Amino acid sequence: MKKIVISTGGGDAPGLNAVIYAVVKAAVSRGWEVFGSKCGYKGLLDPDELVRLTPEKVEDITPTGGTILGSTNKGNPFAMPIENLAGEVQIRDVSDRVMKIFTRMGFTCHIAVGGDGSLEIAHRFAVEKGMPVIGVPKTIDNDLEATQLTFGFDTAVSTATEALDKLHSTAKSHDRVMVVEVMGRDSGWIALNSGISGGADVILIPEIPFDMEKICEKINDNELYDKHYAIVVVAEGAKARDHEVIHKGEGEIGRSEKILGGIGLWVARQISEMTGKDTRSLVLGHLQRGGSPTTFDRLLALRFGASAVRLAEAEQFDHMVALDGIDMKAVPLADAIKERKKVPVDCDKILTAREIGICMGN
Ligand code: F6P
C-alpha cells in the first residue's frame, strides 16, 4: 500500500481542486492513502497541518476555484522566511525537517502541484534529499516549456476575453482608448490569446518590445475607418523598446521573483499624450486566477491528477506529467524547469493577429 502526500504551491490556478480530486479517487481506488499538506510544505513541517483526504472530502470540489489545501509563494523549505524571537525575519533551510516528517509519516510519494518555482523545489528534494517526487504542472501563465498546456490558462484567457468583450461597448460609447493589463509574467500567452479572441486593436507582449509610435499610428488609423475607439491589451511583462520591464517592487521576503505591474498605466499615459485621445487603463489582476475552471481546464487537471497516480504506481519519480498532443507523458523534472515557454514571434497566432489588422507594437 502506498501513502501519498499532495501539496499545492505558488500562485493558485483554476483546476487545482480537480487535480486533488483525481489524485484522491485514483489512489484510493488502488487501496492507497492520501494526505494533503496545507499551504505548500506547511503540513510537511508540522503534521498538524496535514489533512487526510478521502473521496467523501473531495466529492464536490472539481468545479471550484482556488485550492482546498491553500497555497503560498513564500514557502520554499530550502529558504524559508522565519521570524525569530526578536521579531526579525531570517531565511533558514528547513528541508531536513521536511524529510524527517515525510519519513516519520511513512509517505511513499509526494505529488507536488505547482509552477516553475514549486517544481524547482520538488526537484531539489528529489535530487538532494532523495524524496520520491512527482510534479504536476500548474500556472495560468502557460509558461512551462515541457508541457503543451497547463491548466488554469484556459480559464484565465476566458476571463480576459470576456472582460475585453465588455470593454468594447463602453470604449465605443465614449470614443476612448481602453488599455487592459493582463497577467503572464515574462510570457505573452494570455495577452495574445485573449487579445485576438477579444478583438483588440493592439496587443503588447514581452517577446516583442514595442514602439509607442507604431501603437499611436494604429489608434489614429482607426479614425480613417470611422472607428473612434481602441482596445489595447498589454501583458504585465511587456516593455517598450529601450526600456526596462516595469515592476511594482523588488519582491517579497522569501520570494525570488519581482512583482510585475504598472505597464498598462504607463502605456495609457503615453497614448493620451501622443494622440490626445481620452484614455483609460485597468488591471485585470487576480480576477484571472479566480472562479470555476472551464471544462477544458477541469478535464486537463483531472487527467494530470490521474496520470500522476499512474507515475506513482510505476515509481517514476523526479518526473512531471505533461500534455503531449492527445496523450500524457512523463518528463524529467530537470527538463521541465529548464526554460520558460515564450511566444515564438513567428508563430501562427502572431501571423493571424497581424493579418486581421492587430498591431503587435512593432
Ligand atoms: O504566475 C502566476 C501569476 O498570476 C502571474 O501571472 C503574476 O505575475 C503573479 O502570479 C502574481 O503573483 P501574486 O499572486 O503574488 O500577486
mmCIF file of C-alpha atoms and ligand atoms in Angstrom:
data_model
loop_
_atom_site.group_PDB
_atom_site.id
_atom_site.type_symbol
_atom_site.label_atom_id
_atom_site.label_comp_id
_atom_site.label_asym_id
_atom_site.label_seq_id
_atom_site.Cartn_x
_atom_site.Cartn_y
_atom_site.Cartn_z
ATOM 1 C CA MET A 1 0.000 0.000 0.000
ATOM 2 C CA LYS A 2 1.225 3.463 -0.865
ATOM 3 C CA LYS A 3 0.773 6.610 1.166
ATOM 4 C CA ILE A 4 0.748 9.790 -0.881
ATOM 5 C CA VAL A 5 1.079 13.385 0.235
ATOM 6 C CA ILE A 6 -0.106 16.079 -2.161
ATOM 7 C CA SER A 7 0.728 19.796 -1.970
ATOM 8 C CA THR A 8 -0.238 22.869 -3.987
ATOM 9 C CA GLY A 9 2.374 25.628 -4.218
ATOM 10 C CA GLY A 10 2.824 29.052 -5.835
ATOM 11 C CA GLY A 11 0.010 31.225 -7.150
ATOM 12 C CA ASP A 12 -3.314 29.400 -7.323
ATOM 13 C CA ALA A 13 -4.892 28.468 -10.665
ATOM 14 C CA PRO A 14 -8.386 27.235 -11.531
ATOM 15 C CA GLY A 15 -8.193 23.430 -11.734
ATOM 16 C CA LEU A 16 -6.086 22.748 -8.621
ATOM 17 C CA ASN A 17 -9.040 21.158 -6.847
ATOM 18 C CA ALA A 18 -9.729 18.965 -9.868
ATOM 19 C CA VAL A 19 -6.150 17.614 -9.624
ATOM 20 C CA ILE A 20 -6.662 16.878 -5.911
ATOM 21 C CA TYR A 21 -9.973 15.136 -6.708
ATOM 22 C CA ALA A 22 -8.410 12.895 -9.363
ATOM 23 C CA VAL A 23 -5.387 12.029 -7.211
ATOM 24 C CA VAL A 24 -7.600 11.038 -4.275
ATOM 25 C CA LYS A 25 -10.024 9.000 -6.399
ATOM 26 C CA ALA A 26 -7.331 7.241 -8.444
ATOM 27 C CA ALA A 27 -5.166 6.500 -5.392
ATOM 28 C CA VAL A 28 -7.960 5.325 -3.077
ATOM 29 C CA SER A 29 -9.314 3.034 -5.812
ATOM 30 C CA ARG A 30 -5.885 1.335 -5.712
ATOM 31 C CA GLY A 31 -6.196 0.896 -1.951
ATOM 32 C CA TRP A 32 -3.742 3.721 -1.152
ATOM 33 C CA GLU A 33 -3.983 6.534 1.392
ATOM 34 C CA VAL A 34 -3.777 10.241 0.538
ATOM 35 C CA PHE A 35 -2.893 13.202 2.745
ATOM 36 C CA GLY A 36 -2.867 16.879 1.811
ATOM 37 C CA SER A 37 -0.165 19.242 3.038
ATOM 38 C CA LYS A 38 -1.648 22.665 3.731
ATOM 39 C CA CYS A 39 -0.112 25.790 2.164
ATOM 40 C CA GLY A 40 2.654 24.111 0.193
ATOM 41 C CA TYR A 41 5.071 22.439 2.639
ATOM 42 C CA LYS A 42 3.379 23.570 5.857
ATOM 43 C CA GLY A 43 1.993 20.072 6.523
ATOM 44 C CA LEU A 44 5.427 18.587 5.984
ATOM 45 C CA LEU A 45 6.843 20.942 8.592
ATOM 46 C CA ASP A 46 4.065 20.426 11.099
ATOM 47 C CA PRO A 47 1.931 17.262 10.973
ATOM 48 C CA ASP A 48 -0.996 19.234 12.454
ATOM 49 C CA GLU A 49 -1.166 20.885 9.048
ATOM 50 C CA LEU A 50 -1.687 17.575 7.250
ATOM 51 C CA VAL A 51 -5.233 16.561 6.283
ATOM 52 C CA ARG A 52 -6.409 13.074 5.437
ATOM 53 C CA LEU A 53 -8.111 13.231 2.027
ATOM 54 C CA THR A 54 -10.895 10.765 1.313
ATOM 55 C CA PRO A 55 -13.285 10.549 -1.668
ATOM 56 C CA GLU A 56 -16.053 11.975 0.582
ATOM 57 C CA LYS A 57 -13.884 15.005 1.431
ATOM 58 C CA VAL A 58 -13.233 15.874 -2.209
ATOM 59 C CA GLU A 59 -16.558 14.805 -3.721
ATOM 60 C CA ASP A 60 -17.747 18.233 -4.902
ATOM 61 C CA ILE A 61 -14.515 20.201 -5.354
ATOM 62 C CA THR A 62 -13.818 19.721 -9.090
ATOM 63 C CA PRO A 63 -15.786 22.791 -10.280
ATOM 64 C CA THR A 64 -14.428 25.073 -7.557
ATOM 65 C CA GLY A 65 -11.660 27.661 -7.932
ATOM 66 C CA GLY A 66 -8.612 28.007 -5.656
ATOM 67 C CA THR A 67 -7.223 25.070 -3.704
ATOM 68 C CA ILE A 68 -8.764 23.389 -0.661
ATOM 69 C CA LEU A 69 -5.206 22.944 0.664
ATOM 70 C CA GLY A 70 -4.196 26.595 0.405
ATOM 71 C CA SER A 71 -1.036 27.802 -1.320
ATOM 72 C CA THR A 72 1.895 30.161 -0.864
ATOM 73 C CA ASN A 73 4.640 31.824 -2.916
ATOM 74 C CA LYS A 74 6.847 32.164 0.160
ATOM 75 C CA GLY A 75 7.164 28.597 1.375
ATOM 76 C CA ASN A 76 10.451 27.289 -0.028
ATOM 77 C CA PRO A 77 11.795 24.921 2.680
ATOM 78 C CA PHE A 78 15.344 25.464 1.361
ATOM 79 C CA ALA A 79 14.991 29.209 2.051
ATOM 80 C CA MET A 80 12.119 29.708 4.451
ATOM 81 C CA PRO A 81 11.444 33.144 5.973
ATOM 82 C CA ILE A 82 11.144 32.533 9.727
ATOM 83 C CA GLU A 83 10.564 35.149 12.396
ATOM 84 C CA ASN A 84 12.895 34.906 15.424
ATOM 85 C CA LEU A 85 12.018 35.893 18.998
ATOM 86 C CA ALA A 86 13.141 39.468 18.347
ATOM 87 C CA GLY A 87 10.618 39.692 15.504
ATOM 88 C CA GLU A 88 13.303 39.691 12.803
ATOM 89 C CA VAL A 89 12.725 37.590 9.696
ATOM 90 C CA GLN A 90 15.583 35.225 8.861
ATOM 91 C CA ILE A 91 15.914 32.894 5.894
ATOM 92 C CA ARG A 92 16.556 29.299 7.025
ATOM 93 C CA ASP A 93 16.935 25.898 5.379
ATOM 94 C CA VAL A 94 14.297 23.610 6.933
ATOM 95 C CA SER A 95 14.393 20.925 4.239
ATOM 96 C CA ASP A 96 15.775 18.282 6.653
ATOM 97 C CA ARG A 97 12.792 18.800 8.911
ATOM 98 C CA VAL A 98 10.507 18.231 5.904
ATOM 99 C CA MET A 99 12.301 14.938 5.187
ATOM 100 C CA LYS A 100 12.058 13.858 8.833
ATOM 101 C CA ILE A 101 8.281 14.320 8.864
ATOM 102 C CA PHE A 102 7.891 12.787 5.396
ATOM 103 C CA THR A 103 9.682 9.633 6.618
ATOM 104 C CA ARG A 104 8.027 9.563 10.035
ATOM 105 C CA MET A 105 4.567 9.749 8.402
ATOM 106 C CA GLY A 106 5.501 6.820 6.152
ATOM 107 C CA PHE A 107 4.832 8.670 2.908
ATOM 108 C CA THR A 108 5.922 6.832 -0.227
ATOM 109 C CA CYS A 109 5.375 9.656 -2.702
ATOM 110 C CA HIS A 110 4.920 13.435 -2.805
ATOM 111 C CA ILE A 111 2.769 14.812 -5.606
ATOM 112 C CA ALA A 112 3.797 18.456 -5.922
ATOM 113 C CA VAL A 113 1.375 20.588 -7.934
ATOM 114 C CA GLY A 114 2.959 23.875 -8.917
ATOM 115 C CA GLY A 115 4.560 26.212 -11.412
ATOM 116 C CA ASP A 116 8.239 26.665 -12.208
ATOM 117 C CA GLY A 117 9.200 27.704 -8.651
ATOM 118 C CA SER A 118 7.393 24.842 -6.893
ATOM 119 C CA LEU A 119 8.626 22.269 -9.390
ATOM 120 C CA GLU A 120 12.197 23.501 -8.892
ATOM 121 C CA ILE A 121 11.829 22.952 -5.133
ATOM 122 C CA ALA A 122 10.330 19.497 -5.760
ATOM 123 C CA HIS A 123 13.279 18.606 -7.993
ATOM 124 C CA ARG A 124 15.745 19.738 -5.302
ATOM 125 C CA PHE A 125 14.018 17.475 -2.796
ATOM 126 C CA ALA A 126 14.308 14.566 -5.240
ATOM 127 C CA VAL A 127 17.972 15.130 -6.074
ATOM 128 C CA GLU A 128 19.394 16.423 -2.784
ATOM 129 C CA LYS A 129 17.217 14.604 -0.252
ATOM 130 C CA GLY A 130 16.031 11.515 -2.135
ATOM 131 C CA MET A 131 12.341 12.360 -1.785
ATOM 132 C CA PRO A 132 10.146 10.340 -4.197
ATOM 133 C CA VAL A 133 8.504 13.253 -6.008
ATOM 134 C CA ILE A 134 6.106 13.581 -8.928
ATOM 135 C CA GLY A 135 5.321 17.010 -10.384
ATOM 136 C CA VAL A 136 2.042 18.282 -11.799
ATOM 137 C CA PRO A 137 2.370 21.488 -13.864
ATOM 138 C CA LYS A 138 0.143 24.412 -12.909
ATOM 139 C CA THR A 139 0.115 28.030 -13.997
ATOM 140 C CA ILE A 140 -2.285 30.459 -15.631
ATOM 141 C CA ASP A 141 0.764 31.864 -17.466
ATOM 142 C CA ASN A 142 1.193 28.686 -19.582
ATOM 143 C CA ASP A 143 4.949 29.283 -19.488
ATOM 144 C CA LEU A 144 6.172 25.746 -18.767
ATOM 145 C CA GLU A 145 8.145 24.513 -21.746
ATOM 146 C CA ALA A 146 7.807 20.753 -21.175
ATOM 147 C CA THR A 147 4.020 20.565 -21.411
ATOM 148 C CA GLN A 148 1.873 21.662 -24.306
ATOM 149 C CA LEU A 149 -0.523 23.394 -21.905
ATOM 150 C CA THR A 150 -1.085 23.953 -18.204
ATOM 151 C CA PHE A 151 -4.494 24.028 -16.534
ATOM 152 C CA GLY A 152 -5.694 27.448 -15.376
ATOM 153 C CA PHE A 153 -4.572 29.076 -18.612
ATOM 154 C CA ASP A 154 -7.828 28.475 -20.495
ATOM 155 C CA THR A 155 -9.875 29.897 -17.612
ATOM 156 C CA ALA A 156 -7.622 32.967 -17.365
ATOM 157 C CA VAL A 157 -7.886 33.576 -21.117
ATOM 158 C CA SER A 158 -11.682 33.174 -20.995
ATOM 159 C CA THR A 159 -11.920 35.697 -18.151
ATOM 160 C CA ALA A 160 -9.704 38.174 -20.000
ATOM 161 C CA THR A 161 -11.634 37.711 -23.265
ATOM 162 C CA GLU A 162 -14.948 38.284 -21.501
ATOM 163 C CA ALA A 163 -13.543 41.485 -19.984
ATOM 164 C CA LEU A 164 -12.435 42.690 -23.438
ATOM 165 C CA ASP A 165 -15.886 41.927 -24.882
ATOM 166 C CA LYS A 166 -17.419 44.127 -22.200
ATOM 167 C CA LEU A 167 -14.946 46.949 -22.729
ATOM 168 C CA HIS A 168 -15.851 47.368 -26.402
ATOM 169 C CA SER A 169 -19.244 48.931 -25.698
ATOM 170 C CA THR A 170 -18.021 51.417 -23.107
ATOM 171 C CA ALA A 171 -14.941 52.336 -25.183
ATOM 172 C CA LYS A 172 -17.166 52.869 -28.229
ATOM 173 C CA SER A 173 -19.755 54.937 -26.346
ATOM 174 C CA HIS A 174 -17.060 57.351 -25.129
ATOM 175 C CA ASP A 175 -14.686 57.284 -28.133
ATOM 176 C CA ARG A 176 -11.985 56.140 -25.736
ATOM 177 C CA VAL A 177 -8.829 54.095 -25.788
ATOM 178 C CA MET A 178 -9.010 51.363 -23.142
ATOM 179 C CA VAL A 179 -5.711 49.809 -22.081
ATOM 180 C CA VAL A 180 -6.028 46.472 -20.312
ATOM 181 C CA GLU A 181 -3.100 44.954 -18.408
ATOM 182 C CA VAL A 182 -3.195 41.156 -18.120
ATOM 183 C CA MET A 183 -1.002 38.646 -16.264
ATOM 184 C CA GLY A 184 1.513 36.207 -17.722
ATOM 185 C CA ARG A 185 4.890 37.240 -16.265
ATOM 186 C CA ASP A 186 7.559 37.047 -18.992
ATOM 187 C CA SER A 187 5.326 35.233 -21.500
ATOM 188 C CA GLY A 188 2.635 36.803 -23.638
ATOM 189 C CA TRP A 189 0.253 33.853 -23.963
ATOM 190 C CA ILE A 190 -2.670 35.301 -22.008
ATOM 191 C CA ALA A 191 -2.393 38.676 -23.768
ATOM 192 C CA LEU A 192 -2.087 37.114 -27.220
ATOM 193 C CA ASN A 193 -4.912 34.568 -26.903
ATOM 194 C CA SER A 194 -7.380 36.926 -25.230
ATOM 195 C CA GLY A 195 -6.391 39.893 -27.386
ATOM 196 C CA ILE A 196 -7.000 38.067 -30.666
ATOM 197 C CA SER A 197 -10.248 36.487 -29.428
ATOM 198 C CA GLY A 198 -11.481 39.694 -27.793
ATOM 199 C CA GLY A 199 -11.000 41.928 -30.839
ATOM 200 C CA ALA A 200 -8.081 44.032 -29.578
ATOM 201 C CA ASP A 201 -6.568 46.690 -31.853
ATOM 202 C CA VAL A 202 -3.150 46.437 -30.218
ATOM 203 C CA ILE A 203 -1.518 43.538 -28.324
ATOM 204 C CA LEU A 204 1.767 44.059 -26.482
ATOM 205 C CA ILE A 205 3.715 41.014 -25.297
ATOM 206 C CA PRO A 206 7.110 40.608 -23.598
ATOM 207 C CA GLU A 207 8.508 38.770 -26.627
ATOM 208 C CA ILE A 208 8.117 41.854 -28.879
ATOM 209 C CA PRO A 209 9.497 45.095 -27.383
ATOM 210 C CA PHE A 210 7.091 47.797 -28.522
ATOM 211 C CA ASP A 211 7.330 51.170 -30.150
ATOM 212 C CA MET A 212 4.835 53.846 -28.960
ATOM 213 C CA GLU A 213 4.848 55.478 -32.419
ATOM 214 C CA LYS A 214 3.505 52.279 -34.018
ATOM 215 C CA ILE A 215 0.790 51.923 -31.383
ATOM 216 C CA CYS A 216 -0.391 55.520 -31.831
ATOM 217 C CA GLU A 217 -0.267 55.127 -35.629
ATOM 218 C CA LYS A 218 -2.691 52.208 -35.323
ATOM 219 C CA ILE A 219 -5.013 54.142 -32.982
ATOM 220 C CA ASN A 220 -5.030 57.146 -35.340
ATOM 221 C CA ASP A 221 -5.608 54.862 -38.336
ATOM 222 C CA ASN A 222 -8.800 53.596 -36.698
ATOM 223 C CA GLU A 223 -10.259 57.076 -37.278
ATOM 224 C CA LEU A 224 -9.868 56.630 -41.050
ATOM 225 C CA TYR A 225 -12.275 53.694 -40.814
ATOM 226 C CA ASP A 226 -14.745 55.673 -38.707
ATOM 227 C CA LYS A 227 -13.695 53.773 -35.591
ATOM 228 C CA HIS A 228 -13.147 56.283 -32.817
ATOM 229 C CA TYR A 229 -12.131 53.925 -30.045
ATOM 230 C CA ALA A 230 -9.472 51.296 -29.490
ATOM 231 C CA ILE A 231 -8.722 48.363 -27.214
ATOM 232 C CA VAL A 232 -5.098 47.788 -26.207
ATOM 233 C CA VAL A 233 -4.077 44.595 -24.376
ATOM 234 C CA VAL A 234 -0.746 44.745 -22.526
ATOM 235 C CA ALA A 235 0.952 41.768 -20.912
ATOM 236 C CA GLU A 236 2.336 42.716 -17.482
ATOM 237 C CA GLY A 237 5.858 41.780 -18.634
ATOM 238 C CA ALA A 238 5.755 43.791 -21.886
ATOM 239 C CA LYS A 239 8.294 46.577 -22.309
ATOM 240 C CA ALA A 240 8.923 49.456 -24.660
ATOM 241 C CA ARG A 241 11.956 49.239 -26.892
ATOM 242 C CA ASP A 242 14.987 50.612 -24.985
ATOM 243 C CA HIS A 243 13.127 50.485 -21.665
ATOM 244 C CA GLU A 244 13.222 48.106 -18.715
ATOM 245 C CA VAL A 245 10.251 45.996 -17.572
ATOM 246 C CA ILE A 246 8.153 47.947 -15.036
ATOM 247 C CA HIS A 247 7.974 46.401 -11.539
ATOM 248 C CA LYS A 248 5.755 47.209 -8.611
ATOM 249 C CA GLY A 249 8.593 46.473 -6.230
ATOM 250 C CA GLU A 250 11.679 44.393 -5.690
ATOM 251 C CA GLY A 251 9.638 41.420 -4.484
ATOM 252 C CA GLU A 252 8.872 39.951 -1.089
ATOM 253 C CA ILE A 253 10.998 38.237 1.564
ATOM 254 C CA GLY A 254 11.297 34.547 0.795
ATOM 255 C CA ARG A 255 10.335 35.038 -2.834
ATOM 256 C CA SER A 256 12.868 35.412 -5.630
ATOM 257 C CA GLU A 257 10.705 36.905 -8.381
ATOM 258 C CA LYS A 258 9.823 40.584 -8.696
ATOM 259 C CA ILE A 259 6.195 41.705 -8.610
ATOM 260 C CA LEU A 260 5.204 42.961 -12.033
ATOM 261 C CA GLY A 261 2.589 45.604 -12.788
ATOM 262 C CA GLY A 262 2.223 49.180 -13.965
ATOM 263 C CA ILE A 263 2.904 48.896 -17.686
ATOM 264 C CA GLY A 264 -0.796 49.374 -18.553
ATOM 265 C CA LEU A 265 -0.923 52.758 -16.863
ATOM 266 C CA TRP A 266 2.385 53.768 -18.458
ATOM 267 C CA VAL A 267 1.152 52.873 -21.955
ATOM 268 C CA ALA A 268 -2.184 54.648 -21.361
ATOM 269 C CA ARG A 269 -0.397 57.875 -20.349
ATOM 270 C CA GLN A 270 1.817 57.765 -23.441
ATOM 271 C CA ILE A 271 -1.190 57.193 -25.725
ATOM 272 C CA SER A 272 -3.091 60.043 -24.126
ATOM 273 C CA GLU A 273 -0.127 62.428 -24.556
ATOM 274 C CA MET A 274 0.735 61.348 -28.079
ATOM 275 C CA THR A 275 -2.769 61.083 -29.597
ATOM 276 C CA GLY A 276 -4.795 63.431 -27.432
ATOM 277 C CA LYS A 277 -7.420 60.693 -27.121
ATOM 278 C CA ASP A 278 -9.384 60.143 -23.960
ATOM 279 C CA THR A 279 -7.632 57.079 -22.488
ATOM 280 C CA ARG A 280 -8.297 54.839 -19.504
ATOM 281 C CA SER A 281 -6.390 51.858 -18.146
ATOM 282 C CA LEU A 282 -7.369 48.928 -15.981
ATOM 283 C CA VAL A 283 -5.557 45.952 -14.497
ATOM 284 C CA LEU A 284 -7.415 42.632 -14.643
ATOM 285 C CA GLY A 285 -5.113 41.211 -11.980
ATOM 286 C CA HIS A 286 -6.187 38.309 -9.832
ATOM 287 C CA LEU A 287 -9.621 38.083 -11.436
ATOM 288 C CA GLN A 288 -7.746 35.949 -13.975
ATOM 289 C CA ARG A 289 -6.839 33.440 -11.281
ATOM 290 C CA GLY A 290 -10.289 33.192 -9.757
ATOM 291 C CA GLY A 291 -13.515 31.360 -10.369
ATOM 292 C CA SER A 292 -14.547 27.979 -11.588
ATOM 293 C CA PRO A 293 -12.229 26.241 -14.076
ATOM 294 C CA THR A 294 -13.501 25.948 -17.652
ATOM 295 C CA THR A 295 -14.425 22.475 -18.905
ATOM 296 C CA PHE A 296 -11.090 22.339 -20.716
ATOM 297 C CA ASP A 297 -9.106 23.115 -17.551
ATOM 298 C CA ARG A 298 -11.119 20.687 -15.413
ATOM 299 C CA LEU A 299 -10.535 17.874 -17.837
ATOM 300 C CA LEU A 300 -6.827 18.629 -18.182
ATOM 301 C CA ALA A 301 -6.441 18.885 -14.396
ATOM 302 C CA LEU A 302 -8.295 15.602 -13.818
ATOM 303 C CA ARG A 303 -6.104 13.898 -16.427
ATOM 304 C CA PHE A 304 -2.935 15.316 -14.825
ATOM 305 C CA GLY A 305 -4.063 14.016 -11.420
ATOM 306 C CA ALA A 306 -4.843 10.510 -12.670
ATOM 307 C CA SER A 307 -1.645 10.437 -14.681
ATOM 308 C CA ALA A 308 0.412 11.462 -11.614
ATOM 309 C CA VAL A 309 -1.009 8.479 -9.706
ATOM 310 C CA ARG A 310 -0.031 6.221 -12.622
ATOM 311 C CA LEU A 311 3.536 7.553 -12.342
ATOM 312 C CA ALA A 312 3.471 6.915 -8.578
ATOM 313 C CA GLU A 313 2.433 3.331 -9.271
ATOM 314 C CA ALA A 314 5.283 2.910 -11.753
ATOM 315 C CA GLU A 315 7.619 4.641 -9.246
ATOM 316 C CA GLN A 316 8.770 7.005 -11.957
ATOM 317 C CA PHE A 317 9.896 9.686 -9.535
ATOM 318 C CA ASP A 318 11.558 13.037 -10.193
ATOM 319 C CA HIS A 319 9.272 13.336 -13.247
ATOM 320 C CA MET A 320 6.413 15.626 -14.156
ATOM 321 C CA VAL A 321 3.233 14.717 -16.013
ATOM 322 C CA ALA A 322 2.801 16.657 -19.247
ATOM 323 C CA LEU A 323 0.294 17.040 -22.064
ATOM 324 C CA ASP A 324 1.604 15.755 -25.368
ATOM 325 C CA GLY A 325 -0.965 16.029 -28.177
ATOM 326 C CA ILE A 326 -3.873 13.859 -27.068
ATOM 327 C CA ASP A 327 -1.718 11.907 -24.633
ATOM 328 C CA MET A 328 0.022 12.312 -21.325
ATOM 329 C CA LYS A 329 3.736 11.759 -20.949
ATOM 330 C CA ALA A 330 6.338 11.835 -18.180
ATOM 331 C CA VAL A 331 9.104 14.436 -18.418
ATOM 332 C CA PRO A 332 12.163 14.535 -16.112
ATOM 333 C CA LEU A 333 11.662 17.432 -13.674
ATOM 334 C CA ALA A 334 15.151 18.657 -14.568
ATOM 335 C CA ASP A 335 13.982 19.226 -18.159
ATOM 336 C CA ALA A 336 10.645 20.680 -17.115
ATOM 337 C CA ILE A 337 12.181 23.534 -15.138
ATOM 338 C CA LYS A 338 14.975 24.356 -17.582
ATOM 339 C CA GLU A 339 13.302 27.103 -19.584
ATOM 340 C CA ARG A 340 10.195 29.275 -19.707
ATOM 341 C CA LYS A 341 7.899 28.862 -22.706
ATOM 342 C CA LYS A 342 7.811 32.093 -24.704
ATOM 343 C CA VAL A 343 5.569 33.015 -27.613
ATOM 344 C CA PRO A 344 7.581 32.357 -30.813
ATOM 345 C CA VAL A 345 7.470 35.677 -32.652
ATOM 346 C CA ASP A 346 6.851 33.955 -35.981
ATOM 347 C CA CYS A 347 4.078 31.628 -34.771
ATOM 348 C CA ASP A 348 0.717 31.309 -36.476
ATOM 349 C CA LYS A 349 -1.134 33.244 -33.786
ATOM 350 C CA ILE A 350 1.045 36.310 -34.335
ATOM 351 C CA LEU A 351 0.716 35.932 -38.092
ATOM 352 C CA THR A 352 -3.063 35.737 -37.692
ATOM 353 C CA ALA A 353 -3.108 38.771 -35.412
ATOM 354 C CA ARG A 354 -1.182 40.855 -37.930
ATOM 355 C CA GLU A 355 -3.328 39.625 -40.851
ATOM 356 C CA ILE A 356 -6.551 40.671 -39.130
ATOM 357 C CA GLY A 357 -5.157 44.141 -38.548
ATOM 358 C CA ILE A 358 -3.909 43.891 -34.960
ATOM 359 C CA CYS A 359 -0.812 45.970 -34.188
ATOM 360 C CA MET A 360 1.747 43.941 -32.232
ATOM 361 C CA GLY A 361 3.609 47.084 -31.179
ATOM 362 C CA ASN A 362 6.333 46.936 -33.832
HETATM 363 O O1 F6P B 1 2.356 33.112 -12.059
HETATM 364 C C1 F6P B 1 1.020 33.424 -11.903
HETATM 365 C C2 F6P B 1 0.823 34.881 -11.602
HETATM 366 O O2 F6P B 1 -0.563 35.119 -11.519
HETATM 367 C C3 F6P B 1 1.488 35.830 -12.592
HETATM 368 O O3 F6P B 1 0.775 35.933 -13.788
HETATM 369 C C4 F6P B 1 1.567 37.100 -11.772
HETATM 370 O O4 F6P B 1 2.634 37.916 -12.182
HETATM 371 C C5 F6P B 1 1.835 36.569 -10.384
HETATM 372 O O5 F6P B 1 1.379 35.231 -10.353
HETATM 373 C C6 F6P B 1 1.137 37.365 -9.309
HETATM 374 O O6 F6P B 1 1.524 36.883 -8.072
HETATM 375 P P1 F6P B 1 0.833 37.313 -6.708
HETATM 376 O O7 F6P B 1 -0.397 36.460 -6.549
HETATM 377 O O8 F6P B 1 1.832 37.007 -5.674
HETATM 378 O O9 F6P B 1 0.476 38.753 -6.793
#
